[in-house]
Amino acid sequence: MKLKILVTAGDGIGPEVTTEAVAALKEIAALGGHEFAFAEKRIGGVAIVQDGTPLPADTLEAALASDAVLLGAVGGNEFNSLPPDKRPEAGLLQIRAALGGFANLRPAFAFKELAVNSPLKAEIVDGADVLFVRELLGGLYFGRPREWNQSSGEAWNTMRYTRDEVARVARIAFELASKRRKKLTSVDKANVLEVSQLWRATVNEVAKEFPGVTVEHQYVDAMAMHLMNRPRDFDVVLTENLFGDILSDESAVITGSLGMLPSATIGGKVNLYEPVHGSAPDIAGKGLANPLGAILTGALILRHSGGLEAEAAAIESAVRKVLERGFRTPDLVRGNTQGLTVLSTKEMGAKVRETVKEKLLALSH
Ligand code: NAD
Ligand code: IPM
Ligand code: MN
């Protein structure tokens, strides 16, 4: 299998965690005889500083010419006073729009070993396995008009969706649900917003194509609570852009750390892969970042862009094994460290690679 992967590491901990994800992918390539070609380009704050724009033209060109894009994270405190269209985050939104992927898959899987790390009781989180399908190209993020009118002291954004935009992401969510536990929860605010009423009506229409999947609707406020009270009840959770952003970070509480969460954006010209977390300026450059979310994002590249299911599963089970063996980054430790070994970002990456190797060698014998 040949794959051309563009790495846009970005800011803060982005470069630290993508380095480990790329190293894991290189290990997979070496063990399986695959040809993965990696190129690197700038995005975000680092591109603002060096190129004067958060998404340089050559980055976009290289992205469109690859089979997959792996993005670390963008953003930094030094850019906080800039308007939205000048910030590092604008580069991320521009590359998402240009690559065209509208279905952002954010799996939140509660590894048993990390249950103690969740503030929720182990019996609540153990076995939770939720797949968020977040619509990524519509809603408040892209709706127009949008403006901060300084003279009138008003500002507005527009939450807009078309029926087709909802139907296409709903179809992906239903297809995924039909291959999982066959339950889909659609999240909206249909008691208040017209755009949510359109969302709900469209989801119900698409549901008719998938009679094997059970559908339920939840209001986003109640859903925020249900997720914490009974995360195991949810299988696929379909949401619009902003609700999905918020609920997927909330699901970090189920998994024990934001640093555990991967994502894959599909449905467009080129799939985009990003860990869910941001640039974490508070811990950047210190070797404290958890690379597992980025490494698990690498597994999603293998699954969704490479069709390499066994190799993707090997990374996922290596992550599980490393946790079983008591290895942790600092975010995965809460209180008692007895029996645990706390590792740096690089050490954790190396530990996963070692274990991936064991897994794949065992498979080939
Ligand atoms: P954040 O996700 O960067 O960090 C939130 C908290 O989680 C911090 O305490 C951080 O230390 C911790 N954390 C995050 N990832 C971690 C990891 N891998 N290992 C250990 N701890 C981790 O969110 P924030 O602080 O709200 O935002 C910081 C910047 O990142 C902002 O500029 C924001 O816009 C940007 N951001 C970018 C992306 C992206 O590029 N995909 C996503 C979210 C936020
Ligand atoms: C995410 C981030 C981004 C989003 C920001 C940085 C634009 O929070 O990927 O979750 O809101 O989509
Ligand atoms: Mn987010």
GROMACS .gro file of N, CA, C and O in nm, residues 66-166:
model
  404
   66SER      N    1  -0.230   1.517  -0.169
   66SER     CA    2  -0.195   1.399  -0.087
   66SER      C    3  -0.314   1.306  -0.073
   66SER      O    4  -0.427   1.338  -0.110
   67ASP      N    5  -0.286   1.189  -0.016
   67ASP     CA    6  -0.394   1.093   0.010
   67ASP      C    7  -0.457   1.120   0.146
   67ASP      O    8  -0.571   1.081   0.171
   68ALA      N    9  -0.382   1.184   0.235
   68ALA     CA   10  -0.432   1.211   0.370
   68ALA      C   11  -0.352   1.326   0.427
   68ALA      O   12  -0.234   1.342   0.395
   69VAL      N   13  -0.418   1.407   0.510
   69VAL     CA   14  -0.348   1.516   0.579
   69VAL      C   15  -0.357   1.489   0.729
   69VAL      O   16  -0.466   1.466   0.782
   70LEU      N   17  -0.242   1.493   0.795
   70LEU     CA   18  -0.237   1.478   0.941
   70LEU      C   19  -0.205   1.615   0.999
   70LEU      O   20  -0.099   1.671   0.974
   71LEU      N   21  -0.299   1.670   1.076
   71LEU     CA   22  -0.280   1.803   1.133
   71LEU      C   23  -0.263   1.793   1.284
   71LEU      O   24  -0.339   1.721   1.350
   72GLY      N   25  -0.162   1.861   1.338
   72GLY     CA   26  -0.137   1.856   1.483
   72GLY      C   27  -0.238   1.941   1.558
   72GLY      O   28  -0.341   1.893   1.604
   73ALA      N   29  -0.210   2.069   1.568
   73ALA     CA   30  -0.301   2.163   1.634
   73ALA      C   31  -0.256   2.303   1.597
   73ALA      O   32  -0.139   2.323   1.562
   74VAL      N   33  -0.348   2.398   1.602
   74VAL     CA   34  -0.310   2.537   1.575
   74VAL      C   35  -0.357   2.626   1.690
   74VAL      O   36  -0.449   2.592   1.762
   75GLY      N   37  -0.291   2.740   1.702
   75GLY     CA   38  -0.335   2.839   1.801
   75GLY      C   39  -0.230   2.867   1.906
   75GLY      O   40  -0.147   2.781   1.938
   76GLY      N   41  -0.231   2.992   1.954
   76GLY     CA   42  -0.137   3.032   2.058
   76GLY      C   43  -0.185   3.162   2.120
   76GLY      O   44  -0.253   3.241   2.053
   77ASN      N   45  -0.148   3.181   2.244
   77ASN     CA   46  -0.198   3.298   2.318
   77ASN      C   47  -0.160   3.431   2.253
   77ASN      O   48  -0.232   3.530   2.264
   78GLU      N   49  -0.044   3.432   2.183
   78GLU     CA   50   0.002   3.558   2.123
   78GLU      C   51  -0.091   3.606   2.011
   78GLU      O   52  -0.082   3.720   1.967
   79PHE      N   53  -0.181   3.520   1.965
   79PHE     CA   54  -0.271   3.558   1.856
   79PHE      C   55  -0.412   3.589   1.905
   79PHE      O   56  -0.502   3.614   1.824
   80ASN      N   57  -0.431   3.585   2.036
   80ASN     CA   58  -0.567   3.593   2.090
   80ASN      C   59  -0.641   3.722   2.061
   80ASN      O   60  -0.764   3.724   2.062
   81SER      N   61  -0.566   3.832   2.036
   81SER     CA   62  -0.638   3.958   2.013
   81SER      C   63  -0.672   3.979   1.865
   81SER      O   64  -0.735   4.078   1.829
   82LEU      N   65  -0.632   3.887   1.778
   82LEU     CA   66  -0.662   3.901   1.635
   82LEU      C   67  -0.808   3.865   1.608
   82LEU      O   68  -0.866   3.782   1.678
   83PRO      N   69  -0.867   3.925   1.502
   83PRO     CA   70  -1.003   3.886   1.465
   83PRO      C   71  -1.004   3.743   1.410
   83PRO      O   72  -0.900   3.695   1.362
   84PRO      N   73  -1.119   3.675   1.416
   84PRO     CA   74  -1.125   3.534   1.377
   84PRO      C   75  -1.061   3.504   1.241
   84PRO      O   76  -0.991   3.402   1.227
   85ASP      N   77  -1.079   3.590   1.142
   85ASP     CA   78  -1.027   3.556   1.008
   85ASP      C   79  -0.878   3.575   0.993
   85ASP      O   80  -0.820   3.542   0.889
   86LYS      N   81  -0.810   3.626   1.096
   86LYS     CA   82  -0.664   3.645   1.090
   86LYS      C   83  -0.591   3.548   1.183
   86LYS      O   84  -0.470   3.546   1.189
   87ARG      N   85  -0.665   3.473   1.260
   87ARG     CA   86  -0.604   3.389   1.363
   87ARG      C   87  -0.553   3.256   1.307
   87ARG      O   88  -0.594   3.214   1.199
   88PRO      N   89  -0.470   3.186   1.383
   88PRO     CA   90  -0.425   3.053   1.341
   88PRO      C   91  -0.543   2.960   1.310
   88PRO      O   92  -0.538   2.881   1.215
   89GLU      N   93  -0.649   2.972   1.392
   89GLU     CA   94  -0.765   2.884   1.374
   89GLU      C   95  -0.829   2.901   1.237
   89GLU      O   96  -0.892   2.809   1.185
   90ALA      N   97  -0.813   3.023   1.177
   90ALA     CA   98  -0.870   3.046   1.044
   90ALA      C   99  -0.805   2.952   0.943
   90ALA      O  100  -0.870   2.905   0.848
   91GLY      N  101  -0.676   2.925   0.962
   91GLY     CA  102  -0.606   2.834   0.871
   91GLY      C  103  -0.666   2.694   0.876
   91GLY      O  104  -0.682   2.626   0.774
   92LEU      N  105  -0.703   2.653   0.996
   92LEU     CA  106  -0.764   2.521   1.013
   92LEU      C  107  -0.901   2.517   0.944
   92LEU      O  108  -0.933   2.422   0.871
   93LEU      N  109  -0.981   2.621   0.965
   93LEU     CA  110  -1.114   2.623   0.903
   93LEU      C  111  -1.103   2.629   0.752
   93LEU      O  112  -1.180   2.565   0.679
   94GLN      N  113  -1.002   2.702   0.702
   94GLN     CA  114  -0.983   2.711   0.556
   94GLN      C  115  -0.941   2.577   0.497
   94GLN      O  116  -0.990   2.537   0.391
   95ILE      N  117  -0.852   2.507   0.565
   95ILE     CA  118  -0.808   2.378   0.507
   95ILE      C  119  -0.922   2.277   0.515
   95ILE      O  120  -0.943   2.196   0.424
   96ARG      N  121  -1.001   2.282   0.623
   96ARG     CA  122  -1.118   2.192   0.631
   96ARG      C  123  -1.211   2.217   0.513
   96ARG      O  124  -1.256   2.124   0.447
   97ALA      N  125  -1.240   2.346   0.488
   97ALA     CA  126  -1.334   2.379   0.379
   97ALA      C  127  -1.276   2.335   0.244
   97ALA      O  128  -1.346   2.278   0.161
   98ALA      N  129  -1.147   2.359   0.224
   98ALA     CA  130  -1.087   2.328   0.094
   98ALA      C  131  -1.078   2.177   0.069
   98ALA      O  132  -1.097   2.131  -0.043
   99LEU      N  133  -1.053   2.101   0.174
   99LEU     CA  134  -1.044   1.956   0.155
   99LEU      C  135  -1.183   1.896   0.141
   99LEU      O  136  -1.201   1.788   0.084
  100GLY      N  137  -1.283   1.963   0.197
  100GLY     CA  138  -1.422   1.927   0.169
  100GLY      C  139  -1.484   1.819   0.258
  100GLY      O  140  -1.601   1.787   0.241
  101GLY      N  141  -1.408   1.765   0.350
  101GLY     CA  142  -1.466   1.662   0.438
  101GLY      C  143  -1.569   1.726   0.530
  101GLY      O  144  -1.542   1.825   0.595
  102PHE      N  145  -1.688   1.667   0.533
  102PHE     CA  146  -1.796   1.726   0.613
  102PHE      C  147  -1.833   1.640   0.733
  102PHE      O  148  -1.907   1.682   0.820
  103ALA      N  149  -1.783   1.516   0.737
  103ALA     CA  150  -1.818   1.427   0.848
  103ALA      C  151  -1.694   1.404   0.934
  103ALA      O  152  -1.600   1.336   0.893
  104ASN      N  153  -1.695   1.464   1.051
  104ASN     CA  154  -1.581   1.454   1.141
  104ASN      C  155  -1.611   1.345   1.245
  104ASN      O  156  -1.698   1.362   1.330
  105LEU      N  157  -1.539   1.234   1.233
  105LEU     CA  158  -1.562   1.120   1.323
  105LEU      C  159  -1.472   1.136   1.445
  105LEU      O  160  -1.349   1.147   1.431
  106ARG      N  161  -1.534   1.139   1.561
  106ARG     CA  162  -1.457   1.154   1.685
  106ARG      C  163  -1.491   1.042   1.781
  106ARG      O  164  -1.583   1.054   1.864
  107PRO      N  165  -1.421   0.929   1.771
  107PRO     CA  166  -1.451   0.818   1.861
  107PRO      C  167  -1.401   0.847   2.002
  107PRO      O  168  -1.290   0.898   2.020
  108ALA      N  169  -1.483   0.819   2.101
  108ALA     CA  170  -1.442   0.832   2.241
  108ALA      C  171  -1.458   0.696   2.305
  108ALA      O  172  -1.569   0.648   2.327
  109PHE      N  173  -1.345   0.634   2.330
  109PHE     CA  174  -1.344   0.498   2.382
  109PHE      C  175  -1.282   0.500   2.521
  109PHE      O  176  -1.173   0.553   2.540
  110ALA      N  177  -1.354   0.443   2.619
  110ALA     CA  178  -1.305   0.447   2.757
  110ALA      C  179  -1.220   0.323   2.786
  110ALA      O  180  -1.272   0.215   2.811
  111PHE      N  181  -1.089   0.339   2.777
  111PHE     CA  182  -1.001   0.228   2.813
  111PHE      C  183  -1.018   0.200   2.963
  111PHE      O  184  -1.015   0.293   3.045
  112LYS      N  185  -1.033   0.073   2.994
  112LYS     CA  186  -1.057   0.030   3.132
  112LYS      C  187  -0.950   0.085   3.228
  112LYS      O  188  -0.981   0.131   3.337
  113GLU      N  189  -0.825   0.081   3.181
  113GLU     CA  190  -0.713   0.122   3.266
  113GLU      C  191  -0.720   0.270   3.304
  113GLU      O  192  -0.657   0.314   3.400
  114LEU      N  193  -0.794   0.348   3.226
  114LEU     CA  194  -0.799   0.492   3.253
  114LEU      C  195  -0.924   0.532   3.331
  114LEU      O  196  -0.945   0.650   3.359
  115ALA      N  197  -1.006   0.432   3.368
  115ALA     CA  198  -1.129   0.464   3.440
  115ALA      C  199  -1.098   0.542   3.569
  115ALA      O  200  -1.169   0.636   3.604
  116VAL      N  201  -0.988   0.507   3.635
  116VAL     CA  202  -0.953   0.576   3.760
  116VAL      C  203  -0.917   0.722   3.733
  116VAL      O  204  -0.917   0.805   3.824
  117ASN      N  205  -0.884   0.751   3.609
  117ASN     CA  206  -0.845   0.886   3.573
  117ASN      C  207  -0.964   0.976   3.545
  117ASN      O  208  -0.952   1.098   3.537
  118SER      N  209  -1.080   0.914   3.526
  118SER     CA  210  -1.202   0.992   3.502
  118SER      C  211  -1.261   1.033   3.636
  118SER      O  212  -1.262   0.953   3.730
  119PRO      N  213  -1.314   1.156   3.646
  119PRO     CA  214  -1.382   1.194   3.770
  119PRO      C  215  -1.513   1.119   3.787
  119PRO      O  216  -1.573   1.119   3.895
  120LEU      N  217  -1.560   1.051   3.680
  120LEU     CA  218  -1.682   0.971   3.690
  120LEU      C  219  -1.647   0.835   3.752
  120LEU      O  220  -1.533   0.790   3.744
  121LYS      N  221  -1.748   0.770   3.807
  121LYS     CA  222  -1.723   0.639   3.869
  121LYS      C  223  -1.688   0.537   3.762
  121LYS      O  224  -1.744   0.539   3.652
  122ALA      N  225  -1.598   0.444   3.796
  122ALA     CA  226  -1.554   0.343   3.700
  122ALA      C  227  -1.672   0.267   3.641
  122ALA      O  228  -1.676   0.236   3.522
  123GLU      N  229  -1.773   0.238   3.724
  123GLU     CA  230  -1.886   0.158   3.672
  123GLU      C  231  -1.973   0.237   3.574
  123GLU      O  232  -2.052   0.180   3.500
  124ILE      N  233  -1.955   0.369   3.572
  124ILE     CA  234  -2.029   0.452   3.475
  124ILE      C  235  -1.955   0.454   3.340
  124ILE      O  236  -2.016   0.444   3.235
  125VAL      N  237  -1.823   0.468   3.346
  125VAL     CA  238  -1.748   0.488   3.220
  125VAL      C  239  -1.697   0.358   3.158
  125VAL      O  240  -1.677   0.352   3.036
  126ASP      N  241  -1.679   0.255   3.240
  126ASP     CA  242  -1.617   0.134   3.188
  126ASP      C  243  -1.695   0.078   3.070
  126ASP      O  244  -1.815   0.054   3.080
  127GLY      N  245  -1.627   0.060   2.958
  127GLY     CA  246  -1.692   0.003   2.839
  127GLY      C  247  -1.760   0.107   2.752
  127GLY      O  248  -1.813   0.074   2.646
  128ALA      N  249  -1.760   0.234   2.792
  128ALA     CA  250  -1.824   0.336   2.707
  128ALA      C  251  -1.750   0.345   2.574
  128ALA      O  252  -1.627   0.339   2.568
  129ASP      N  253  -1.826   0.356   2.467
  129ASP     CA  254  -1.769   0.354   2.332
  129ASP      C  255  -1.863   0.435   2.243
  129ASP      O  256  -1.960   0.382   2.190
  130VAL      N  257  -1.836   0.564   2.234
  130VAL     CA  258  -1.925   0.655   2.162
  130VAL      C  259  -1.852   0.705   2.038
  130VAL      O  260  -1.734   0.740   2.044
  131LEU      N  261  -1.923   0.707   1.927
  131LEU     CA  262  -1.864   0.766   1.806
  131LEU      C  263  -1.942   0.893   1.771
  131LEU      O  264  -2.058   0.886   1.729
  132PHE      N  265  -1.879   1.007   1.793
  132PHE     CA  266  -1.942   1.133   1.753
  132PHE      C  267  -1.922   1.153   1.604
  132PHE      O  268  -1.811   1.134   1.553
  133VAL      N  269  -2.030   1.189   1.537
  133VAL     CA  270  -2.020   1.231   1.397
  133VAL      C  271  -2.060   1.378   1.396
  133VAL      O  272  -2.177   1.413   1.411
  134ARG      N  273  -1.958   1.462   1.386
  134ARG     CA  274  -1.977   1.606   1.395
  134ARG      C  275  -1.979   1.665   1.253
  134ARG      O  276  -1.882   1.645   1.179
  135GLU      N  277  -2.085   1.736   1.219
  135GLU     CA  278  -2.088   1.804   1.090
  135GLU      C  279  -1.980   1.911   1.096
  135GLU      O  280  -1.970   1.985   1.192
  136LEU      N  281  -1.896   1.921   0.990
  136LEU     CA  282  -1.777   2.005   1.006
  136LEU      C  283  -1.772   2.128   0.914
  136LEU      O  284  -1.685   2.212   0.931
  137LEU      N  285  -1.863   2.138   0.819
  137LEU     CA  286  -1.849   2.249   0.724
  137LEU      C  287  -1.966   2.346   0.725
  137LEU      O  288  -1.978   2.429   0.634
  138GLY      N  289  -2.054   2.334   0.822
  138GLY     CA  290  -2.169   2.424   0.823
  138GLY      C  291  -2.189   2.488   0.959
  138GLY      O  292  -2.097   2.499   1.040
  139GLY      N  293  -2.314   2.531   0.983
  139GLY     CA  294  -2.348   2.589   1.112
  139GLY      C  295  -2.281   2.723   1.135
  139GLY      O  296  -2.242   2.794   1.042
  140LEU      N  297  -2.265   2.758   1.262
  140LEU     CA  298  -2.214   2.890   1.300
  140LEU      C  299  -2.072   2.917   1.249
  140LEU      O  300  -2.033   3.032   1.231
  141TYR      N  301  -1.995   2.809   1.228
  141TYR     CA  302  -1.856   2.829   1.186
  141TYR      C  303  -1.845   2.892   1.048
  141TYR      O  304  -1.750   2.964   1.020
  142PHE      N  305  -1.941   2.858   0.960
  142PHE     CA  306  -1.928   2.903   0.822
  142PHE      C  307  -2.046   2.988   0.775
  142PHE      O  308  -2.042   3.046   0.667
  143GLY      N  309  -2.155   2.994   0.855
  143GLY     CA  310  -2.276   3.065   0.812
  143GLY      C  311  -2.252   3.215   0.798
  143GLY      O  312  -2.175   3.276   0.872
  144ARG      N  313  -2.316   3.273   0.700
  144ARG     CA  314  -2.311   3.418   0.679
  144ARG      C  315  -2.451   3.473   0.686
  144ARG      O  316  -2.544   3.401   0.650
  145PRO      N  317  -2.473   3.598   0.730
  145PRO     CA  318  -2.369   3.695   0.765
  145PRO      C  319  -2.303   3.666   0.900
  145PRO      O  320  -2.358   3.598   0.985
  146ARG      N  321  -2.181   3.719   0.910
  146ARG     CA  322  -2.109   3.717   1.037
  146ARG      C  323  -2.034   3.848   1.048
  146ARG      O  324  -1.974   3.896   0.952
  147GLU      N  325  -2.039   3.910   1.162
  147GLU     CA  326  -1.972   4.040   1.176
  147GLU      C  327  -1.970   4.084   1.321
  147GLU      O  328  -2.060   4.050   1.399
  148TRP      N  329  -1.866   4.159   1.355
  148TRP     CA  330  -1.866   4.236   1.479
  148TRP      C  331  -1.868   4.381   1.434
  148TRP      O  332  -1.769   4.430   1.381
  149ASN      N  333  -1.981   4.444   1.450
  149ASN     CA  334  -1.994   4.583   1.408
  149ASN      C  335  -1.954   4.672   1.526
  149ASN      O  336  -2.030   4.691   1.620
  150GLN      N  337  -1.831   4.723   1.517
  150GLN     CA  338  -1.774   4.797   1.631
  150GLN      C  339  -1.854   4.923   1.660
  150GLN      O  340  -1.874   4.959   1.776
  151SER      N  341  -1.903   4.992   1.555
  151SER     CA  342  -1.970   5.120   1.580
  151SER      C  343  -2.107   5.101   1.645
  151SER      O  344  -2.145   5.177   1.733
  152SER      N  345  -2.180   4.996   1.604
  152SER     CA  346  -2.312   4.979   1.665
  152SER      C  347  -2.306   4.895   1.792
  152SER      O  348  -2.404   4.884   1.865
  153GLY      N  349  -2.189   4.833   1.816
  153GLY     CA  350  -2.179   4.750   1.936
  153GLY      C  351  -2.259   4.621   1.925
  153GLY      O  352  -2.304   4.566   2.026
  154GLU      N  353  -2.278   4.573   1.803
  154GLU     CA  354  -2.349   4.446   1.782
  154GLU      C  355  -2.253   4.349   1.714
  154GLU      O  356  -2.165   4.391   1.638
  155ALA      N  357  -2.279   4.221   1.734
  155ALA     CA  358  -2.205   4.119   1.659
  155ALA      C  359  -2.300   4.006   1.631
  155ALA      O  360  -2.392   3.982   1.708
  156TRP      N  361  -2.280   3.939   1.518
  156TRP     CA  362  -2.369   3.826   1.488
  156TRP      C  363  -2.298   3.720   1.406
  156TRP      O  364  -2.206   3.747   1.330
  157ASN      N  365  -2.344   3.597   1.427
  157ASN     CA  366  -2.305   3.483   1.346
  157ASN      C  367  -2.433   3.413   1.304
  157ASN      O  368  -2.538   3.438   1.364
  158THR      N  369  -2.423   3.327   1.206
  158THR     CA  370  -2.543   3.265   1.152
  158THR      C  371  -2.531   3.114   1.157
  158THR      O  372  -2.438   3.058   1.100
  159MET      N  373  -2.626   3.051   1.224
  159MET     CA  374  -2.627   2.905   1.222
  159MET      C  375  -2.716   2.863   1.106
  159MET      O  376  -2.837   2.875   1.113
  160ARG      N  377  -2.652   2.820   0.996
  160ARG     CA  378  -2.727   2.789   0.876
  160ARG      C  379  -2.695   2.647   0.831
  160ARG      O  380  -2.580   2.604   0.835
  161TYR      N  381  -2.797   2.574   0.790
  161TYR     CA  382  -2.779   2.443   0.725
  161TYR      C  383  -2.877   2.429   0.612
  161TYR      O  384  -2.989   2.481   0.620
  162THR      N  385  -2.837   2.358   0.508
  162THR     CA  386  -2.933   2.318   0.406
  162THR      C  387  -2.971   2.173   0.433
  162THR      O  388  -2.897   2.100   0.500
  163ARG      N  389  -3.085   2.132   0.374
  163ARG     CA  390  -3.128   1.994   0.393
  163ARG      C  391  -3.022   1.897   0.340
  163ARG      O  392  -2.995   1.795   0.402
  164ASP      N  393  -2.961   1.931   0.227
  164ASP     CA  394  -2.859   1.841   0.170
  164ASP      C  395  -2.737   1.827   0.261
  164ASP      O  396  -2.679   1.719   0.272
  165GLU      N  397  -2.699   1.938   0.324
  165GLU     CA  398  -2.583   1.931   0.414
  165GLU      C  399  -2.612   1.840   0.533
  165GLU      O  400  -2.523   1.770   0.583
  166VAL      N  401  -2.735   1.844   0.581
  166VAL     CA  402  -2.770   1.757   0.694
  166VAL      C  403  -2.781   1.612   0.647
  166VAL      O  404  -2.729   1.520   0.711
   0.00000   0.00000   0.00000
